[in-house]
mmCIF file of C-alpha atoms in Angstrom:
data_model
loop_
_atom_site.group_PDB
_atom_site.id
_atom_site.type_symbol
_atom_site.label_atom_id
_atom_site.label_comp_id
_atom_site.label_asym_id
_atom_site.label_seq_id
_atom_site.Cartn_x
_atom_site.Cartn_y
_atom_site.Cartn_z
ATOM 1 C CA MET A 1 30.272 -16.581 40.000
ATOM 2 C CA ARG A 2 28.698 -13.864 37.879
ATOM 3 C CA PRO A 3 29.915 -10.293 38.420
ATOM 4 C CA VAL A 4 27.926 -7.790 40.488
ATOM 5 C CA MET A 5 26.745 -4.887 38.332
ATOM 6 C CA THR A 6 26.771 -1.383 39.833
ATOM 7 C CA ASP A 7 24.918 0.519 37.080
ATOM 8 C CA ILE A 8 21.941 -0.372 34.930
ATOM 9 C CA GLU A 9 23.670 -0.072 31.544
ATOM 10 C CA SER A 10 26.330 -2.572 32.606
ATOM 11 C CA ALA A 11 23.594 -4.812 34.002
ATOM 12 C CA PHE A 12 21.702 -4.685 30.695
ATOM 13 C CA SER A 13 24.841 -5.779 28.866
ATOM 14 C CA GLU A 14 25.493 -8.577 31.344
ATOM 15 C CA ILE A 15 21.926 -9.918 31.068
ATOM 16 C CA GLU A 16 22.239 -9.992 27.289
ATOM 17 C CA ARG A 17 25.607 -11.719 27.555
ATOM 18 C CA CYS A 18 24.432 -14.316 30.094
ATOM 19 C CA TYR A 19 21.305 -15.269 28.186
ATOM 20 C CA SER A 20 22.509 -14.615 24.617
ATOM 21 C CA PHE A 21 19.469 -12.425 24.327
ATOM 22 C CA ARG A 22 18.527 -8.876 23.333
ATOM 23 C CA LEU A 23 16.442 -6.963 25.895
ATOM 24 C CA PRO A 24 13.281 -5.224 24.642
ATOM 25 C CA PRO A 25 13.912 -1.460 24.298
ATOM 26 C CA LEU A 26 10.826 -0.688 26.431
ATOM 27 C CA PHE A 27 12.255 -2.677 29.334
ATOM 28 C CA ARG A 28 15.442 -0.652 29.169
ATOM 29 C CA GLU A 29 13.382 2.538 29.058
ATOM 30 C CA ILE A 30 11.284 1.820 32.143
ATOM 31 C CA TRP A 31 14.433 1.060 34.120
ATOM 32 C CA ARG A 32 16.033 4.301 32.961
ATOM 33 C CA LEU A 33 12.854 6.148 33.996
ATOM 34 C CA GLY A 34 13.060 4.666 37.470
ATOM 35 C CA PHE A 35 9.904 2.544 37.282
ATOM 36 C CA CYS A 36 11.663 -0.558 38.621
ATOM 37 C CA SER A 37 13.762 0.657 41.546
ATOM 38 C CA GLY A 38 14.318 3.453 44.042
ATOM 39 C CA ASP A 39 11.897 6.144 45.173
ATOM 40 C CA THR A 40 10.039 6.138 41.844
ATOM 41 C CA PHE A 41 9.403 2.367 41.879
ATOM 42 C CA LEU A 42 6.100 1.598 40.177
ATOM 43 C CA ILE A 43 3.903 -1.027 41.829
ATOM 44 C CA MET A 44 2.062 -3.109 39.240
ATOM 45 C CA PRO A 45 -1.092 -5.148 39.973
ATOM 46 C CA ASP A 46 0.690 -8.530 39.880
ATOM 47 C CA MET A 47 4.001 -8.062 38.084
ATOM 48 C CA GLU A 48 6.813 -7.421 40.543
ATOM 49 C CA TRP A 49 10.027 -6.417 38.817
ATOM 50 C CA MET A 50 13.111 -8.479 39.587
ATOM 51 C CA PRO A 51 16.254 -6.493 40.384
ATOM 52 C CA LEU A 52 18.635 -6.609 37.431
ATOM 53 C CA GLN A 53 21.237 -8.429 39.502
ATOM 54 C CA ASP A 54 18.656 -11.105 40.351
ATOM 55 C CA ILE A 55 18.013 -11.612 36.629
ATOM 56 C CA ILE A 56 21.743 -12.005 36.076
ATOM 57 C CA ASP A 57 22.088 -14.464 38.961
ATOM 58 C CA TYR A 58 18.890 -16.433 38.337
ATOM 59 C CA ARG A 59 19.279 -20.187 37.946
ATOM 60 C CA PHE A 60 16.489 -22.307 36.553
ATOM 61 C CA GLU A 61 15.939 -25.686 38.172
ATOM 62 C CA ASP A 62 17.069 -28.820 36.343
ATOM 63 C CA TYR A 63 13.453 -29.772 35.591
ATOM 64 C CA GLN A 64 12.700 -26.361 34.034
ATOM 65 C CA LEU A 65 13.465 -26.146 30.344
ATOM 66 C CA PRO A 66 16.074 -23.634 29.075
ATOM 67 C CA GLY A 67 15.509 -20.726 26.723
ATOM 68 C CA LEU A 68 13.614 -18.325 28.996
ATOM 69 C CA VAL A 69 14.710 -15.046 30.590
ATOM 70 C CA PRO A 70 12.923 -14.042 33.834
ATOM 71 C CA PHE A 71 12.128 -10.388 34.558
ATOM 72 C CA ALA A 72 9.298 -10.362 37.134
ATOM 73 C CA PHE A 73 7.160 -12.594 39.318
ATOM 74 C CA THR A 74 3.624 -12.720 40.682
ATOM 75 C CA ALA A 75 2.436 -12.664 44.284
ATOM 76 C CA GLY A 76 1.855 -16.405 43.961
ATOM 77 C CA GLY A 77 5.440 -17.127 42.928
ATOM 78 C CA ASP A 78 4.888 -17.584 39.187
ATOM 79 C CA LEU A 79 7.480 -16.214 36.784
ATOM 80 C CA TRP A 80 7.089 -13.633 34.049
ATOM 81 C CA CYS A 81 9.673 -14.415 31.376
ATOM 82 C CA TRP A 82 10.722 -13.573 27.863
ATOM 83 C CA GLN A 83 10.828 -16.319 25.259
ATOM 84 C CA ALA A 84 12.996 -15.719 22.221
ATOM 85 C CA VAL A 85 11.402 -16.113 18.792
ATOM 86 C CA PRO A 86 13.059 -17.393 15.582
ATOM 87 C CA ASP A 87 13.117 -13.928 13.994
ATOM 88 C CA ALA A 88 16.223 -12.310 15.462
ATOM 89 C CA LEU A 89 14.848 -8.839 14.722
ATOM 90 C CA ALA A 90 11.507 -9.439 16.448
ATOM 91 C CA GLU A 91 10.834 -8.795 20.113
ATOM 92 C CA PRO A 92 10.642 -11.846 22.361
ATOM 93 C CA HIS A 93 7.267 -13.077 23.543
ATOM 94 C CA VAL A 94 6.222 -12.499 27.141
ATOM 95 C CA VAL A 95 5.219 -15.763 28.816
ATOM 96 C CA GLU A 96 3.690 -16.790 32.123
ATOM 97 C CA CYS A 97 5.369 -19.721 33.877
ATOM 98 C CA PRO A 98 3.339 -21.097 36.803
ATOM 99 C CA HIS A 99 5.407 -22.517 39.645
ATOM 100 C CA ASP A 100 3.047 -25.478 40.054
ATOM 101 C CA CYS A 101 2.215 -26.421 36.453
ATOM 102 C CA GLU A 102 4.261 -27.978 33.668
ATOM 103 C CA GLU A 103 2.622 -25.763 31.052
ATOM 104 C CA GLY A 104 3.336 -22.091 30.573
ATOM 105 C CA SER A 105 1.426 -19.765 28.269
ATOM 106 C CA VAL A 106 2.349 -17.067 25.795
ATOM 107 C CA TYR A 107 0.891 -13.935 27.368
ATOM 108 C CA ALA A 108 1.730 -11.343 24.725
ATOM 109 C CA PRO A 109 3.722 -11.041 21.482
ATOM 110 C CA ASP A 110 5.855 -8.215 22.896
ATOM 111 C CA PHE A 111 6.588 -6.341 26.117
ATOM 112 C CA GLN A 112 4.380 -3.320 25.374
ATOM 113 C CA THR A 113 1.351 -5.528 24.725
ATOM 114 C CA ALA A 114 2.073 -7.457 27.935
ATOM 115 C CA ILE A 115 2.004 -4.250 30.003
ATOM 116 C CA TYR A 116 -1.232 -3.168 28.318
ATOM 117 C CA ARG A 117 -2.919 -6.544 28.779
ATOM 118 C CA HIS A 118 -1.801 -6.774 32.410
ATOM 119 C CA LEU A 119 -3.323 -3.401 33.291
ATOM 120 C CA LEU A 120 -6.487 -4.089 31.298
ATOM 121 C CA GLU A 121 -7.043 -7.483 32.944
ATOM 122 C CA ALA A 122 -6.500 -5.960 36.368
ATOM 123 C CA ALA A 123 -9.141 -3.343 35.550
ATOM 124 C CA ALA A 124 -11.487 -6.178 34.571
ATOM 125 C CA GLY A 125 -11.100 -7.889 37.938
ATOM 126 C CA GLN A 126 -14.061 -8.586 40.221
ATOM 127 C CA HIS A 127 -13.915 -7.889 43.948
ATOM 128 C CA ILE A 128 -16.119 -8.828 46.886
ATOM 129 C CA ALA A 129 -15.361 -5.567 48.730
ATOM 130 C CA GLU A 130 -16.077 -2.323 46.886
ATOM 131 C CA GLN A 131 -13.074 -0.646 48.518
ATOM 132 C CA ASP A 132 -10.800 -3.329 47.067
ATOM 133 C CA LEU A 133 -12.081 -2.422 43.602
ATOM 134 C CA LEU A 134 -11.557 1.295 44.227
ATOM 135 C CA ASP A 135 -8.010 0.684 45.510
ATOM 136 C CA GLU A 136 -7.187 -1.460 42.472
ATOM 137 C CA VAL A 137 -8.568 1.154 40.079
ATOM 138 C CA GLU A 138 -6.439 3.841 41.717
ATOM 139 C CA LEU A 139 -3.334 1.656 41.421
ATOM 140 C CA ILE A 140 -4.039 0.950 37.744
ATOM 141 C CA ARG A 141 -4.685 4.639 37.091
ATOM 142 C CA GLN A 142 -1.272 5.523 38.556
ATOM 143 C CA CYS A 143 0.352 2.881 36.349
ATOM 144 C CA CYS A 144 -1.451 4.205 33.273
ATOM 145 C CA ASP A 145 -0.333 7.751 33.983
ATOM 146 C CA ARG A 146 3.288 6.613 34.190
ATOM 147 C CA PHE A 147 3.109 4.345 31.130
ATOM 148 C CA ARG A 148 0.992 6.657 28.967
ATOM 149 C CA SER A 149 3.775 7.882 26.691
ATOM 150 C CA LEU A 150 5.101 4.327 26.311
ATOM 151 C CA LEU A 151 1.834 2.750 25.166
ATOM 152 C CA SER A 152 0.139 3.180 21.816
ATOM 153 C CA GLN A 153 -2.628 5.759 21.514
ATOM 154 C CA ARG A 154 -5.172 2.962 21.107
ATOM 155 C CA GLN A 155 -3.958 1.122 24.207
ATOM 156 C CA ALA A 156 -3.928 4.246 26.370
ATOM 157 C CA GLY A 157 -7.379 5.216 25.083
ATOM 158 C CA LYS A 158 -8.875 1.825 25.924
ATOM 159 C CA LEU A 159 -7.470 1.911 29.440
ATOM 160 C CA ASP A 160 -8.791 5.449 29.944
ATOM 161 C CA GLU A 161 -12.229 4.369 28.739
ATOM 162 C CA VAL A 162 -12.389 1.409 31.140
ATOM 163 C CA LEU A 163 -11.077 3.379 34.116
ATOM 164 C CA SER A 164 -13.596 6.170 33.508
ATOM 165 C CA ARG A 165 -16.500 3.796 34.153
ATOM 166 C CA SER A 166 -18.502 3.909 37.361
ATOM 167 C CA PRO A 167 -18.199 0.840 39.603
ATOM 168 C CA GLN A 168 -21.011 -1.663 39.264
ATOM 169 C CA SER A 169 -22.146 -4.497 41.487
ATOM 170 C CA ALA A 170 -24.273 -7.591 41.048
ATOM 171 C CA VAL A 171 -25.070 -10.850 42.755
ATOM 172 C CA LEU A 172 -23.600 -13.347 40.334
ATOM 173 C CA PRO A 173 -24.833 -16.923 39.882
ATOM 174 C CA ALA A 174 -22.846 -19.430 41.910
ATOM 175 C CA ARG A 175 -23.325 -22.279 44.363
ATOM 176 C CA ARG A 176 -23.249 -19.569 47.018
ATOM 177 C CA PRO A 177 -24.513 -16.334 45.397
ATOM 178 C CA THR A 178 -22.186 -13.434 46.230
ATOM 179 C CA ARG A 179 -22.277 -9.728 45.423
ATOM 180 C CA TRP A 180 -19.268 -8.663 43.359
ATOM 181 C CA HIS A 181 -17.997 -5.187 42.457
ATOM 182 C CA PHE A 182 -16.480 -4.536 39.031
ATOM 183 C CA LEU A 183 -15.950 -2.161 36.092
ATOM 184 C CA LEU A 184 -16.434 -4.723 33.328
ATOM 185 C CA SER A 185 -19.221 -7.278 33.121
ATOM 186 C CA ARG A 186 -18.447 -10.991 32.923
ATOM 187 C CA GLU A 187 -19.267 -10.966 29.221
ATOM 188 C CA GLU A 188 -16.868 -8.077 28.624
ATOM 189 C CA GLY A 189 -14.219 -9.944 30.604
ATOM 190 C CA ARG A 190 -14.705 -13.041 28.450
ATOM 191 C CA GLN A 191 -14.361 -10.934 25.315
ATOM 192 C CA LEU A 192 -11.200 -9.356 26.648
ATOM 193 C CA ARG A 193 -9.649 -12.792 27.177
ATOM 194 C CA ALA A 194 -10.738 -13.827 23.683
ATOM 195 C CA ASP A 195 -8.755 -10.881 22.289
ATOM 196 C CA PHE A 196 -5.585 -12.509 23.657
ATOM 197 C CA PRO A 197 -5.768 -16.170 22.601
ATOM 198 C CA ALA A 198 -3.580 -18.399 24.724
ATOM 199 C CA THR A 199 -0.795 -20.554 23.326
ATOM 200 C CA THR A 200 0.639 -23.017 25.795
ATOM 201 C CA PHE A 201 4.057 -24.662 25.896
ATOM 202 C CA ARG A 202 5.808 -27.050 28.256
ATOM 203 C CA TRP A 203 8.290 -25.276 30.471
ATOM 204 C CA MET A 204 8.935 -28.093 32.957
ATOM 205 C CA THR A 205 9.865 -31.679 32.257
ATOM 206 C CA PRO A 206 7.164 -34.094 33.426
ATOM 207 C CA PRO A 207 7.924 -36.003 36.642
ATOM 208 C CA THR A 208 9.391 -39.446 36.149
ATOM 209 C CA SER A 209 7.462 -42.353 37.621
#
């Protein structure tokens, strides 16, 4: 049984010991700032922080390959993890690990870029109800305000530029045409995804026949 940690610094040390892994400095910082627990908990669009004790106690299934460190999950039950890289001095990659797919994908080369991409993609989302878009924009704006000093000037500036846009709407081509509300056009959304090329990897063993 792994020990129960009562303070975050001890928990950081225990995570690093359990996984033979060095935590990204930004992750430590957001915990120290209270973004991940307590009254100052910061709700992200689809990245729910795991309690530090849950990271310590987490057990991957036998069919899930080793070498990953979980730190958050999505509303759909997918894992956000770190994946160590060969360079011991480099930050680990942030990867997405779907609960229902053998392949995961490298989401960002480091934790800061993952936070930036996550907020930017959320801002690029399309919504059927205009109020859903407005609520999402307000949530992202709160996240940006809290993360501002922890992002690069370029990242913060891009997020500010997108969030300053007026909501648009259009009936988009589909089998059943539907009016969608958004800040970024479909073409801009495609370009955004192209800026973060996906690299996939197998994180589950294939089922045996």
